[in-house]
Amino acid sequence: MGSFISSPQVLTRKVSGQFQVGCKDLMIDGTVLGDRGLFMRLYYPTDNENTDISSYPLWLPKPQYAHGLGEYLGQSPQKMNLITSAIVGEKREDCIENAQLSTKCDKWPIVVFSHGLGGSRTFYSTYCTSLASHGYVVAAVEHKDHSACWTYQLSERNGELVEQPIKIKLIEKNEKNEFKIRNQQVGKRVTECVKALNVLEQLNLGTVPEKVLIGNDFDWSQFKNKFIMSSASVIGHSFGGATSLASSAYTTDFQKAIVLDGWMFPLDSTQQEQAKQPTMFLNVGDWQWNENLDVMKKIFPHNDGNLVLTLNGAVHQCFSDFPFIFPTWLAKKFGVQGSTEPSTCIQAAIELSMVFLEEGKTGAQRLKDEKFSDFISNEVYGREKFKL
């Protein structure tokens, strides 16, 4: 069923590259290791030209994702059902499920992506599919640390797979143990990002991970010797931004990190001190604040290749799909669109990300100066106009 008040049915890419995009979910059981395993959506270049709309995956795979998002936002399941029916409908990602990997290149660069608080593996499809259309393989992790709006794991019982929900954990601001809880969550998130990288390495070696719960119907052998493991990077938004920094601090297998309007609160002093890989911070000035920027100030001198840029007129959710889910008037009403057009914000984020991954700080700074200087500056400020 379509939606009554909506943008187009497919969330089309804003910076489309030369490739079509394929996708596939992969869930790996972790009970052998005493944890919850790994759940991620892989986005990758494909030569498939399938135009059958049913091949494009739903943006909301299950209604529970909307209910969990509603819980995070303080809205009832009934209200979220109404919003989903009227606005989201059967909106789909701009990628082809189960498509084959493109044969037009010998090897592809890889990226691990970490969502924000209340997010999921699908909520950043515009950003992730755009990268994939330019030749990146993107592993979008759905975190099981109770920070996703909703997720699940499958467990085997009496020969059948049973779905066990993992709901978002709501924490009041200034709760006594807030930092301890968030730091534990970021630790779990790092573990999952590293696992995602390890799984990509296994696939590159031609090995299918043990105990695949979702993805058994896919030919994973096609990824053998297809990844450039030496240039792996990690990217994240908000809580995912802290995750990307902590992941690059944990292992230098992540060569670079990109922090999309990062929330630094969950990082402990060791993680801050050890975050030394080249990092680009893309901040939204109207969302950042002094204490958050103070942490960036500590990390920024760790590497001469670090870069901080601030988007003016943007909003915190401009890196996600939400500005494109709603018609413009509703996007503004819900606070997911600022004075700078969402398409302009996501275009800048995608193009700057790709140039930073390929050319580092120098390339990203040059692109900003040549193309985006009208709304992106090197001034580092938050709500209080704090300067680095």
Coordinates of N, CA and C in Angstrom, one line a residue, residues 240-333:
G240 N 26.7 7.0 16.5 CA 27.6 6.3 15.5 C 28.9 7.0 15.3
G241 N 28.9 8.3 15.4 CA 30.1 9.1 15.3 C 31.1 8.8 16.4
A242 N 30.6 8.7 17.6 CA 31.4 8.2 18.8 C 31.9 6.8 18.5
T243 N 31.0 6.0 18.0 CA 31.4 4.6 17.7 C 32.5 4.5 16.6
S244 N 32.4 5.4 15.6 CA 33.5 5.4 14.6 C 34.8 5.8 15.2
L245 N 34.8 6.8 16.1 CA 36.1 7.2 16.7 C 36.6 6.1 17.6
A246 N 35.7 5.5 18.4 CA 36.1 4.4 19.4 C 36.6 3.2 18.6
S247 N 36.0 2.9 17.4 CA 36.4 1.8 16.6 C 37.8 2.0 16.0
S248 N 38.1 3.2 15.6 CA 39.4 3.6 15.0 C 40.5 3.6 16.1
A249 N 40.0 3.9 17.3 CA 40.9 3.9 18.5 C 41.2 2.4 18.9
Y250 N 40.3 1.5 18.7 CA 40.4 0.1 19.1 C 41.4 -0.6 18.1
T251 N 41.2 -0.3 16.8 CA 42.1 -1.0 15.8 C 42.4 -0.1 14.7
T252 N 43.7 -0.1 14.3 CA 44.1 0.7 13.2 C 43.8 0.0 11.9
D253 N 43.1 -1.1 11.9 CA 42.6 -1.7 10.7 C 41.6 -0.8 10.0
F254 N 41.0 0.1 10.8 CA 40.2 1.2 10.2 C 41.2 2.3 10.0
Q255 N 41.4 2.6 8.7 CA 42.5 3.6 8.3 C 42.0 5.0 8.5
K256 N 40.7 5.2 8.3 CA 40.1 6.6 8.5 C 38.8 6.5 9.2
A257 N 38.4 7.6 9.8 CA 37.0 7.7 10.4 C 36.4 9.0 9.9
I258 N 35.0 8.9 9.8 CA 34.2 10.1 9.5 C 33.1 10.2 10.5
V259 N 33.0 11.3 11.1 CA 32.1 11.6 12.2 C 31.0 12.6 11.7
L260 N 29.8 12.1 11.5 CA 28.7 12.9 11.1 C 27.9 13.5 12.3
D261 N 28.2 14.7 12.6 CA 27.6 15.4 13.8 C 27.6 14.5 15.0
G262 N 28.8 14.2 15.4 CA 29.1 13.2 16.5 C 28.6 13.6 17.8
W263 N 28.1 12.6 18.6 CA 27.8 12.8 20.0 C 28.9 12.2 20.8
M264 N 29.8 13.0 21.5 CA 31.0 12.5 22.1 C 30.8 12.0 23.5
F265 N 29.7 12.3 24.1 CA 29.5 11.9 25.5 C 29.9 10.5 25.9
P266 N 29.6 9.5 25.1 CA 29.9 8.1 25.5 C 31.3 7.7 25.5
L267 N 32.2 8.5 25.0 CA 33.6 8.2 24.9 C 34.3 8.4 26.3
D268 N 35.1 7.4 26.7 CA 35.9 7.6 27.9 C 37.3 8.2 27.5
S269 N 38.1 8.5 28.5 CA 39.3 9.2 28.3 C 40.3 8.4 27.5
T270 N 40.3 7.1 27.7 CA 41.2 6.2 26.9 C 40.8 6.2 25.4
Q271 N 39.5 6.1 25.1 CA 39.1 6.1 23.8 C 39.4 7.5 23.1
Q272 N 39.2 8.6 23.9 CA 39.6 9.9 23.3 C 41.1 10.0 23.0
E273 N 41.9 9.5 23.9 CA 43.3 9.6 23.7 C 43.8 8.7 22.6
Q274 N 43.2 7.6 22.3 CA 43.7 6.6 21.3 C 43.1 6.8 20.0
A275 N 42.2 7.8 19.8 CA 41.6 8.0 18.5 C 42.5 8.9 17.7
K276 N 43.4 8.2 17.0 CA 44.5 8.9 16.3 C 44.6 8.7 14.8
Q277 N 43.6 8.0 14.2 CA 43.5 7.8 12.8 C 43.0 9.1 12.2
P278 N 43.3 9.4 10.9 CA 42.8 10.6 10.2 C 41.2 10.6 10.3
T279 N 40.7 11.7 10.7 CA 39.2 11.8 11.0 C 38.7 13.1 10.4
M280 N 37.5 13.0 9.8 CA 36.8 14.2 9.3 C 35.5 14.3 10.2
F281 N 35.4 15.5 10.8 CA 34.2 15.8 11.6 C 33.3 16.7 10.7
L282 N 32.1 16.3 10.4 CA 31.1 17.1 9.8 C 30.1 17.5 10.8
N283 N 30.1 18.7 11.3 CA 29.2 19.1 12.4 C 28.1 20.0 11.9
V284 N 27.0 20.0 12.6 CA 25.9 20.9 12.4 C 26.0 21.9 13.5
G285 N 26.2 23.2 13.2 CA 26.5 24.2 14.2 C 25.3 24.4 15.1
D286 N 24.1 24.3 14.6 CA 22.9 24.5 15.5 C 22.7 23.4 16.5
W287 N 23.4 22.2 16.3 CA 23.2 21.1 17.2 C 24.3 20.9 18.2
Q288 N 25.5 21.3 17.8 CA 26.7 21.1 18.7 C 26.6 22.0 19.9
W289 N 27.4 21.7 20.9 CA 27.4 22.5 22.1 C 28.8 22.4 22.7
N290 N 29.2 23.3 23.7 CA 30.5 23.4 24.2 C 31.2 22.1 24.7
E291 N 30.4 21.4 25.6 CA 31.0 20.2 26.2 C 31.3 19.2 25.1
N292 N 30.5 19.1 24.1 CA 30.7 18.1 23.0 C 31.9 18.5 22.2
L293 N 32.0 19.8 21.9 CA 33.1 20.3 21.1 C 34.4 20.2 21.9
D294 N 34.4 20.3 23.2 CA 35.6 20.1 24.0 C 36.3 18.8 23.8
V295 N 35.5 17.7 23.6 CA 36.0 16.4 23.4 C 36.7 16.4 22.0
M296 N 36.0 17.0 21.0 CA 36.6 17.1 19.7 C 37.9 17.8 19.7
K297 N 37.9 18.9 20.6 CA 39.1 19.7 20.7 C 40.3 18.9 21.2
K298 N 40.0 17.9 22.1 CA 41.1 17.0 22.6 C 41.6 16.1 21.5
I299 N 40.7 15.6 20.6 CA 41.0 14.6 19.6 C 41.7 15.2 18.4
F300 N 41.3 16.4 18.1 CA 41.7 17.1 16.8 C 43.2 17.1 16.6
P301 N 44.0 17.5 17.6 CA 45.5 17.6 17.4 C 46.2 16.2 17.3
H302 N 45.4 15.1 17.4 CA 46.1 13.8 17.4 C 46.6 13.4 16.0
N303 N 46.1 14.0 15.0 CA 46.6 13.7 13.6 C 46.5 14.9 12.7
D304 N 47.6 15.2 12.0 CA 47.6 16.4 11.1 C 46.6 16.2 10.0
G305 N 46.1 15.0 9.8 CA 45.1 14.7 8.7 C 43.6 14.9 9.2
N306 N 43.4 15.4 10.4 CA 42.1 15.6 10.9 C 41.5 16.9 10.3
L307 N 40.2 16.9 10.1 CA 39.5 18.1 9.6 C 38.1 18.3 10.2
V308 N 37.8 19.5 10.6 CA 36.5 19.8 11.2 C 35.8 20.8 10.3
L309 N 34.6 20.5 9.9 CA 33.8 21.4 9.0 C 32.5 21.6 9.7
T310 N 31.9 22.7 9.5 CA 30.6 23.0 10.1 C 29.6 23.4 9.1
L311 N 28.4 22.7 9.1 CA 27.3 23.0 8.1 C 26.4 24.0 8.8
N312 N 26.2 25.1 8.0 CA 25.2 26.1 8.5 C 23.8 25.9 7.9
G313 N 22.8 26.1 8.7 CA 21.4 25.9 8.3 C 21.0 24.5 8.1
A314 N 21.8 23.6 8.7 CA 21.5 22.2 8.6 C 20.8 21.7 10.0
V315 N 20.3 20.5 10.0 CA 19.8 19.9 11.2 C 20.5 18.6 11.5
H316 N 20.4 18.1 12.7 CA 21.1 16.9 13.1 C 20.8 15.7 12.3
Q317 N 19.5 15.6 11.8 CA 19.1 14.4 11.0 C 19.4 14.6 9.5
C318 N 20.1 15.6 9.1 CA 20.3 15.8 7.7 C 21.1 14.8 7.0
F319 N 21.8 13.9 7.8 CA 22.6 12.9 7.2 C 21.8 11.6 7.1
S320 N 20.6 11.6 7.6 CA 19.8 10.4 7.5 C 18.7 10.5 6.4
D321 N 17.8 9.5 6.3 CA 16.8 9.5 5.3 C 15.6 10.4 5.7
F322 N 15.5 10.8 6.9 CA 14.3 11.4 7.4 C 13.9 12.7 6.7
P323 N 14.8 13.5 6.3 CA 14.4 14.7 5.5 C 13.7 14.4 4.2
F324 N 13.9 13.1 3.7 CA 13.4 12.7 2.4 C 12.2 11.8 2.5
I325 N 11.9 11.4 3.7 CA 10.7 10.6 3.9 C 9.4 11.5 3.9
F326 N 9.5 12.7 4.4 CA 8.4 13.6 4.5 C 8.4 14.7 3.4
P327 N 7.2 15.1 3.0 CA 7.1 16.3 2.1 C 7.7 17.5 2.9
T328 N 8.2 18.5 2.2 CA 8.9 19.6 2.8 C 8.2 20.2 4.0
W329 N 7.0 20.5 3.9 CA 6.3 21.2 5.0 C 6.3 20.4 6.2
L330 N 6.1 19.1 6.1 CA 6.2 18.2 7.3 C 7.6 18.0 7.8
A331 N 8.5 18.0 6.9 CA 9.9 17.9 7.3 C 10.3 19.0 8.2
K332 N 9.9 20.2 7.8 CA 10.2 21.4 8.6 C 9.5 21.4 9.9
K333 N 8.2 21.0 9.9 CA 7.4 20.9 11.1 C 8.0 19.9 12.1

